[in-house]
């Protein structure tokens, strides 16, 4: 899903630096099997954000086949850690194969289950939390994730423009949840938030 004009999207992708073959393979697999991934434009943005803040501990909420996990793992130092979460053990097994081929398996901890609940099971603060869970859970992610970020850390979320539905007043469960999540981000005194209109909208919130 993308709100970008197709020509603009193609242009931006043409500017994206070359990436690992395994990432390109995941992109092909995602297209063939209709697996939602962030794609190379947002993947590069996540990687850049993680490097900008010197992230060492990252918690990814909703990881599917681990495409964005690889982008994040490539950004942390060798002794850094990225937590992968997904409710499907088949996805997790497939992702592990990709992690090994990308050479980042030693930086990734695989957790299977509900990402919102799994966050409670991992101790300590995080430098970056990336939210891409089922959309009805977004308000719960806000409540759980913000206290777990270090000051100066980032809460990043995908799909926050939801194909433009959040702006059109649609009231289905998922759209309403994303709209509430966005409201919570922008009304929080703990966060400085901007929505970047890449792909389907990416929010970046700095904990102050």
PDB file of C-alpha atoms in Angstrom:
ATOM      1  CA  UNK A   1       0.000   0.000   0.000  1.00  0.00           C
ATOM      2  CA  UNK A   2       1.337   3.427  -0.904  1.00  0.00           C
ATOM      3  CA  UNK A   3      -0.069   6.949  -0.985  1.00  0.00           C
ATOM      4  CA  UNK A   4       2.815   8.097  -3.167  1.00  0.00           C
ATOM      5  CA  UNK A   5       2.329   8.878  -6.825  1.00  0.00           C
ATOM      6  CA  UNK A   6       3.669   5.859  -8.728  1.00  0.00           C
ATOM      7  CA  UNK A   7       6.160   7.935 -10.700  1.00  0.00           C
ATOM      8  CA  UNK A   8       7.466   9.534  -7.510  1.00  0.00           C
ATOM      9  CA  UNK A   9       7.752   6.131  -5.822  1.00  0.00           C
ATOM     10  CA  UNK A  10       9.718   4.724  -8.761  1.00  0.00           C
ATOM     11  CA  UNK A  11      11.982   7.768  -8.768  1.00  0.00           C
ATOM     12  CA  UNK A  12      12.695   7.486  -5.039  1.00  0.00           C
ATOM     13  CA  UNK A  13      13.394   3.778  -5.364  1.00  0.00           C
ATOM     14  CA  UNK A  14      15.802   4.487  -8.229  1.00  0.00           C
ATOM     15  CA  UNK A  15      17.805   6.681  -5.853  1.00  0.00           C
ATOM     16  CA  UNK A  16      17.994   4.025  -3.138  1.00  0.00           C
ATOM     17  CA  UNK A  17      21.543   2.664  -2.800  1.00  0.00           C
ATOM     18  CA  UNK A  18      22.161  -0.908  -3.871  1.00  0.00           C
ATOM     19  CA  UNK A  19      21.083  -3.429  -1.257  1.00  0.00           C
ATOM     20  CA  UNK A  20      21.779  -7.028  -0.308  1.00  0.00           C
ATOM     21  CA  UNK A  21      20.598  -9.728  -2.688  1.00  0.00           C
ATOM     22  CA  UNK A  22      18.655 -11.312   0.171  1.00  0.00           C
ATOM     23  CA  UNK A  23      16.635  -8.104   0.585  1.00  0.00           C
ATOM     24  CA  UNK A  24      15.792  -8.093  -3.118  1.00  0.00           C
ATOM     25  CA  UNK A  25      14.739 -11.723  -2.821  1.00  0.00           C
ATOM     26  CA  UNK A  26      12.464 -10.884   0.099  1.00  0.00           C
ATOM     27  CA  UNK A  27      10.908  -8.103  -1.976  1.00  0.00           C
ATOM     28  CA  UNK A  28      10.141 -10.623  -4.736  1.00  0.00           C
ATOM     29  CA  UNK A  29       8.726 -13.120  -2.228  1.00  0.00           C
ATOM     30  CA  UNK A  30       6.563 -10.421  -0.651  1.00  0.00           C
ATOM     31  CA  UNK A  31       5.133  -9.440  -4.044  1.00  0.00           C
ATOM     32  CA  UNK A  32       4.409 -13.036  -5.004  1.00  0.00           C
ATOM     33  CA  UNK A  33       2.822 -14.007  -1.679  1.00  0.00           C
ATOM     34  CA  UNK A  34       1.264 -10.628  -0.822  1.00  0.00           C
ATOM     35  CA  UNK A  35       3.271 -10.307   2.371  1.00  0.00           C
ATOM     36  CA  UNK A  36       3.270  -6.738   3.702  1.00  0.00           C
ATOM     37  CA  UNK A  37       6.811  -5.348   3.996  1.00  0.00           C
ATOM     38  CA  UNK A  38       8.054  -1.772   4.225  1.00  0.00           C
ATOM     39  CA  UNK A  39       9.958  -1.888   0.932  1.00  0.00           C
ATOM     40  CA  UNK A  40      13.377  -0.426   0.128  1.00  0.00           C
ATOM     41  CA  UNK A  41      12.512   3.271   0.506  1.00  0.00           C
ATOM     42  CA  UNK A  42      11.214   2.903   4.067  1.00  0.00           C
ATOM     43  CA  UNK A  43      13.792   0.203   4.818  1.00  0.00           C
ATOM     44  CA  UNK A  44      16.581   2.638   4.018  1.00  0.00           C
ATOM     45  CA  UNK A  45      14.835   5.294   6.149  1.00  0.00           C
ATOM     46  CA  UNK A  46      14.642   2.937   9.136  1.00  0.00           C
ATOM     47  CA  UNK A  47      18.309   2.073   8.709  1.00  0.00           C
ATOM     48  CA  UNK A  48      19.219   5.751   8.578  1.00  0.00           C
ATOM     49  CA  UNK A  49      17.172   6.618  11.667  1.00  0.00           C
ATOM     50  CA  UNK A  50      18.785   3.824  13.674  1.00  0.00           C
ATOM     51  CA  UNK A  51      22.256   4.969  12.678  1.00  0.00           C
ATOM     52  CA  UNK A  52      21.472   8.636  13.343  1.00  0.00           C
ATOM     53  CA  UNK A  53      20.754   7.920  17.008  1.00  0.00           C
ATOM     54  CA  UNK A  54      23.455   5.264  17.425  1.00  0.00           C
ATOM     55  CA  UNK A  55      20.861   2.608  18.233  1.00  0.00           C
ATOM     56  CA  UNK A  56      22.109  -0.497  20.016  1.00  0.00           C
ATOM     57  CA  UNK A  57      18.820  -1.976  21.249  1.00  0.00           C
ATOM     58  CA  UNK A  58      15.836  -2.117  18.912  1.00  0.00           C
ATOM     59  CA  UNK A  59      12.457  -3.766  19.411  1.00  0.00           C
ATOM     60  CA  UNK A  60      10.461  -4.446  16.262  1.00  0.00           C
ATOM     61  CA  UNK A  61       6.756  -5.061  16.770  1.00  0.00           C
ATOM     62  CA  UNK A  62       5.434  -7.123  13.874  1.00  0.00           C
ATOM     63  CA  UNK A  63       8.215  -8.495  11.701  1.00  0.00           C
ATOM     64  CA  UNK A  64       6.683 -10.989   9.206  1.00  0.00           C
ATOM     65  CA  UNK A  65       9.542 -12.485   7.137  1.00  0.00           C
ATOM     66  CA  UNK A  66      12.112 -10.164   8.688  1.00  0.00           C
ATOM     67  CA  UNK A  67      12.664  -7.695   5.858  1.00  0.00           C
ATOM     68  CA  UNK A  68      12.727  -4.557   7.987  1.00  0.00           C
ATOM     69  CA  UNK A  69      14.526  -6.519  10.710  1.00  0.00           C
ATOM     70  CA  UNK A  70      17.514  -6.917   8.397  1.00  0.00           C
ATOM     71  CA  UNK A  71      17.593  -3.198   7.588  1.00  0.00           C
ATOM     72  CA  UNK A  72      17.612  -2.446  11.326  1.00  0.00           C
ATOM     73  CA  UNK A  73      20.152  -5.144  12.189  1.00  0.00           C
ATOM     74  CA  UNK A  74      22.543  -3.765   9.580  1.00  0.00           C
ATOM     75  CA  UNK A  75      22.383  -0.424  11.408  1.00  0.00           C
ATOM     76  CA  UNK A  76      23.332  -1.599  14.903  1.00  0.00           C
ATOM     77  CA  UNK A  77      26.909  -2.439  15.955  1.00  0.00           C
ATOM     78  CA  UNK A  78      28.038  -6.057  16.108  1.00  0.00           C
ATOM     79  CA  UNK A  79      27.215  -6.218  19.813  1.00  0.00           C
ATOM     80  CA  UNK A  80      23.812  -4.584  19.269  1.00  0.00           C
ATOM     81  CA  UNK A  81      20.507  -6.436  19.308  1.00  0.00           C
ATOM     82  CA  UNK A  82      17.257  -6.276  17.367  1.00  0.00           C
ATOM     83  CA  UNK A  83      14.223  -8.138  18.694  1.00  0.00           C
ATOM     84  CA  UNK A  84      12.119  -9.751  15.960  1.00  0.00           C
ATOM     85  CA  UNK A  85       8.481 -10.471  16.848  1.00  0.00           C
ATOM     86  CA  UNK A  86       5.767 -12.262  14.922  1.00  0.00           C
ATOM     87  CA  UNK A  87       2.773 -14.365  15.818  1.00  0.00           C
ATOM     88  CA  UNK A  88       3.476 -17.020  13.177  1.00  0.00           C
ATOM     89  CA  UNK A  89       6.288 -19.518  13.892  1.00  0.00           C
ATOM     90  CA  UNK A  90       6.471 -20.324  10.178  1.00  0.00           C
ATOM     91  CA  UNK A  91       7.324 -16.698   9.446  1.00  0.00           C
ATOM     92  CA  UNK A  92       9.949 -16.785  12.185  1.00  0.00           C
ATOM     93  CA  UNK A  93      11.628 -19.886  10.748  1.00  0.00           C
ATOM     94  CA  UNK A  94      11.683 -18.364   7.275  1.00  0.00           C
ATOM     95  CA  UNK A  95      13.053 -15.100   8.643  1.00  0.00           C
ATOM     96  CA  UNK A  96      15.896 -16.901  10.415  1.00  0.00           C
ATOM     97  CA  UNK A  97      17.090 -18.259   7.086  1.00  0.00           C
ATOM     98  CA  UNK A  98      17.179 -14.754   5.653  1.00  0.00           C
ATOM     99  CA  UNK A  99      19.003 -13.438   8.734  1.00  0.00           C
ATOM    100  CA  UNK A 100      21.720 -16.054   8.354  1.00  0.00           C
ATOM    101  CA  UNK A 101      22.183 -15.245   4.694  1.00  0.00           C
ATOM    102  CA  UNK A 102      22.384 -11.524   5.474  1.00  0.00           C
ATOM    103  CA  UNK A 103      25.041 -12.188   8.107  1.00  0.00           C
ATOM    104  CA  UNK A 104      23.055 -10.582  10.925  1.00  0.00           C
ATOM    105  CA  UNK A 105      21.547 -13.583  12.734  1.00  0.00           C
ATOM    106  CA  UNK A 106      23.832 -13.061  15.731  1.00  0.00           C
ATOM    107  CA  UNK A 107      22.344  -9.577  16.297  1.00  0.00           C
ATOM    108  CA  UNK A 108      18.705 -10.698  16.207  1.00  0.00           C
ATOM    109  CA  UNK A 109      16.607 -12.325  18.940  1.00  0.00           C
ATOM    110  CA  UNK A 110      13.519 -14.081  17.601  1.00  0.00           C
ATOM    111  CA  UNK A 111      10.350 -13.959  19.710  1.00  0.00           C
ATOM    112  CA  UNK A 112       7.099 -15.611  18.613  1.00  0.00           C
ATOM    113  CA  UNK A 113       3.755 -14.362  19.879  1.00  0.00           C
ATOM    114  CA  UNK A 114       1.813 -11.142  20.377  1.00  0.00           C
ATOM    115  CA  UNK A 115       4.349  -8.325  20.051  1.00  0.00           C
ATOM    116  CA  UNK A 116       2.542  -6.100  22.556  1.00  0.00           C
ATOM    117  CA  UNK A 117       2.755  -8.828  25.197  1.00  0.00           C
ATOM    118  CA  UNK A 118       6.287  -9.831  24.234  1.00  0.00           C
ATOM    119  CA  UNK A 119       7.519  -6.298  24.910  1.00  0.00           C
ATOM    120  CA  UNK A 120       6.629  -6.830  28.578  1.00  0.00           C
ATOM    121  CA  UNK A 121       8.842  -9.925  28.662  1.00  0.00           C
ATOM    122  CA  UNK A 122      12.046  -8.149  27.634  1.00  0.00           C
ATOM    123  CA  UNK A 123      13.737  -5.981  30.245  1.00  0.00           C
ATOM    124  CA  UNK A 124      15.443  -2.654  29.775  1.00  0.00           C
ATOM    125  CA  UNK A 125      15.068   0.466  27.681  1.00  0.00           C
ATOM    126  CA  UNK A 126      15.258   0.629  23.916  1.00  0.00           C
ATOM    127  CA  UNK A 127      16.825   3.119  21.560  1.00  0.00           C
ATOM    128  CA  UNK A 128      14.243   2.509  18.851  1.00  0.00           C
ATOM    129  CA  UNK A 129      10.895   0.729  18.744  1.00  0.00           C
ATOM    130  CA  UNK A 130       9.372   0.069  15.335  1.00  0.00           C
ATOM    131  CA  UNK A 131       5.618  -0.506  15.289  1.00  0.00           C
ATOM    132  CA  UNK A 132       4.102  -2.514  12.439  1.00  0.00           C
ATOM    133  CA  UNK A 133       1.621  -4.755  14.255  1.00  0.00           C
ATOM    134  CA  UNK A 134      -2.035  -5.366  13.411  1.00  0.00           C
ATOM    135  CA  UNK A 135      -3.531  -1.921  13.116  1.00  0.00           C
ATOM    136  CA  UNK A 136      -6.215  -2.319  15.782  1.00  0.00           C
ATOM    137  CA  UNK A 137      -3.371  -2.702  18.306  1.00  0.00           C
ATOM    138  CA  UNK A 138      -1.734   0.653  17.577  1.00  0.00           C
ATOM    139  CA  UNK A 139      -3.161   2.512  20.620  1.00  0.00           C
ATOM    140  CA  UNK A 140      -1.953  -0.341  22.847  1.00  0.00           C
ATOM    141  CA  UNK A 141       1.501  -0.014  21.306  1.00  0.00           C
ATOM    142  CA  UNK A 142       1.587   3.671  22.236  1.00  0.00           C
ATOM    143  CA  UNK A 143       0.783   2.911  25.865  1.00  0.00           C
ATOM    144  CA  UNK A 144       3.326   0.086  26.095  1.00  0.00           C
ATOM    145  CA  UNK A 145       6.166   1.430  23.964  1.00  0.00           C
ATOM    146  CA  UNK A 146       6.641   5.026  25.101  1.00  0.00           C
ATOM    147  CA  UNK A 147       7.640   4.099  28.688  1.00  0.00           C
ATOM    148  CA  UNK A 148      10.191   1.634  27.302  1.00  0.00           C
ATOM    149  CA  UNK A 149      12.082   4.171  25.194  1.00  0.00           C
ATOM    150  CA  UNK A 150      15.155   5.938  26.500  1.00  0.00           C
ATOM    151  CA  UNK A 151      15.116   9.705  26.381  1.00  0.00           C
ATOM    152  CA  UNK A 152      16.307  10.587  22.886  1.00  0.00           C
ATOM    153  CA  UNK A 153      14.944   7.296  21.570  1.00  0.00           C
ATOM    154  CA  UNK A 154      12.546   6.907  18.667  1.00  0.00           C
ATOM    155  CA  UNK A 155       9.125   5.337  18.277  1.00  0.00           C
ATOM    156  CA  UNK A 156       8.593   4.729  14.565  1.00  0.00           C
ATOM    157  CA  UNK A 157       5.342   3.414  13.083  1.00  0.00           C
ATOM    158  CA  UNK A 158       4.356   2.292   9.598  1.00  0.00           C
ATOM    159  CA  UNK A 159       1.007   2.747   7.809  1.00  0.00           C
ATOM    160  CA  UNK A 160      -0.058   5.785   9.822  1.00  0.00           C
ATOM    161  CA  UNK A 161      -1.800   7.384   6.820  1.00  0.00           C
ATOM    162  CA  UNK A 162      -3.476   4.066   5.951  1.00  0.00           C
ATOM    163  CA  UNK A 163      -4.038   4.739   2.286  1.00  0.00           C
ATOM    164  CA  UNK A 164      -5.508   8.143   3.126  1.00  0.00           C
ATOM    165  CA  UNK A 165      -8.399   6.625   5.064  1.00  0.00           C
ATOM    166  CA  UNK A 166      -7.405   8.413   8.274  1.00  0.00           C
ATOM    167  CA  UNK A 167      -8.000  11.731   6.498  1.00  0.00           C
ATOM    168  CA  UNK A 168     -11.335  10.764   4.957  1.00  0.00           C
ATOM    169  CA  UNK A 169     -13.152  10.166   8.225  1.00  0.00           C
ATOM    170  CA  UNK A 170     -13.639   6.429   7.713  1.00  0.00           C
ATOM    171  CA  UNK A 171     -14.574   4.671  10.948  1.00  0.00           C
ATOM    172  CA  UNK A 172     -13.737   0.998  10.511  1.00  0.00           C
ATOM    173  CA  UNK A 173     -11.868  -0.568  13.423  1.00  0.00           C
ATOM    174  CA  UNK A 174      -8.377  -0.354  11.941  1.00  0.00           C
ATOM    175  CA  UNK A 175      -8.707   3.202  10.626  1.00  0.00           C
ATOM    176  CA  UNK A 176     -10.134   4.420  13.930  1.00  0.00           C
ATOM    177  CA  UNK A 177      -7.262   2.773  15.814  1.00  0.00           C
ATOM    178  CA  UNK A 178      -4.611   4.384  13.616  1.00  0.00           C
ATOM    179  CA  UNK A 179      -6.304   7.771  13.910  1.00  0.00           C
ATOM    180  CA  UNK A 180      -6.314   7.409  17.714  1.00  0.00           C
ATOM    181  CA  UNK A 181      -2.655   6.352  17.665  1.00  0.00           C
ATOM    182  CA  UNK A 182      -1.746   9.457  15.677  1.00  0.00           C
ATOM    183  CA  UNK A 183      -3.726  11.644  18.085  1.00  0.00           C
ATOM    184  CA  UNK A 184      -1.893  10.108  21.034  1.00  0.00           C
ATOM    185  CA  UNK A 185       1.486  10.705  19.406  1.00  0.00           C
ATOM    186  CA  UNK A 186       0.852  14.357  18.656  1.00  0.00           C
ATOM    187  CA  UNK A 187      -0.800  15.136  22.003  1.00  0.00           C
ATOM    188  CA  UNK A 188       1.915  13.528  24.140  1.00  0.00           C
ATOM    189  CA  UNK A 189       4.148  15.893  26.112  1.00  0.00           C
ATOM    190  CA  UNK A 190       6.830  13.188  26.047  1.00  0.00           C
ATOM    191  CA  UNK A 191       7.147  13.062  22.263  1.00  0.00           C
ATOM    192  CA  UNK A 192       7.984  15.246  19.295  1.00  0.00           C
ATOM    193  CA  UNK A 193       6.311  13.666  16.265  1.00  0.00           C
ATOM    194  CA  UNK A 194       6.403  14.088  12.518  1.00  0.00           C
ATOM    195  CA  UNK A 195       4.616  11.997   9.894  1.00  0.00           C
ATOM    196  CA  UNK A 196       6.697  11.409   6.782  1.00  0.00           C
ATOM    197  CA  UNK A 197       4.498  10.723   3.712  1.00  0.00           C
ATOM    198  CA  UNK A 198       6.669   7.884   2.438  1.00  0.00           C
ATOM    199  CA  UNK A 199       4.824   4.852   1.093  1.00  0.00           C
ATOM    200  CA  UNK A 200       1.817   4.569   3.465  1.00  0.00           C
ATOM    201  CA  UNK A 201       2.962   7.139   5.999  1.00  0.00           C
ATOM    202  CA  UNK A 202       5.702   6.686   8.601  1.00  0.00           C
ATOM    203  CA  UNK A 203       5.538   8.469  11.951  1.00  0.00           C
ATOM    204  CA  UNK A 204       8.764   9.303  13.765  1.00  0.00           C
ATOM    205  CA  UNK A 205       8.441  10.289  17.426  1.00  0.00           C
ATOM    206  CA  UNK A 206      11.390  11.484  19.500  1.00  0.00           C
ATOM    207  CA  UNK A 207      11.142  10.951  23.252  1.00  0.00           C
ATOM    208  CA  UNK A 208      12.156  14.212  24.923  1.00  0.00           C
TER     209      UNK A 208
END
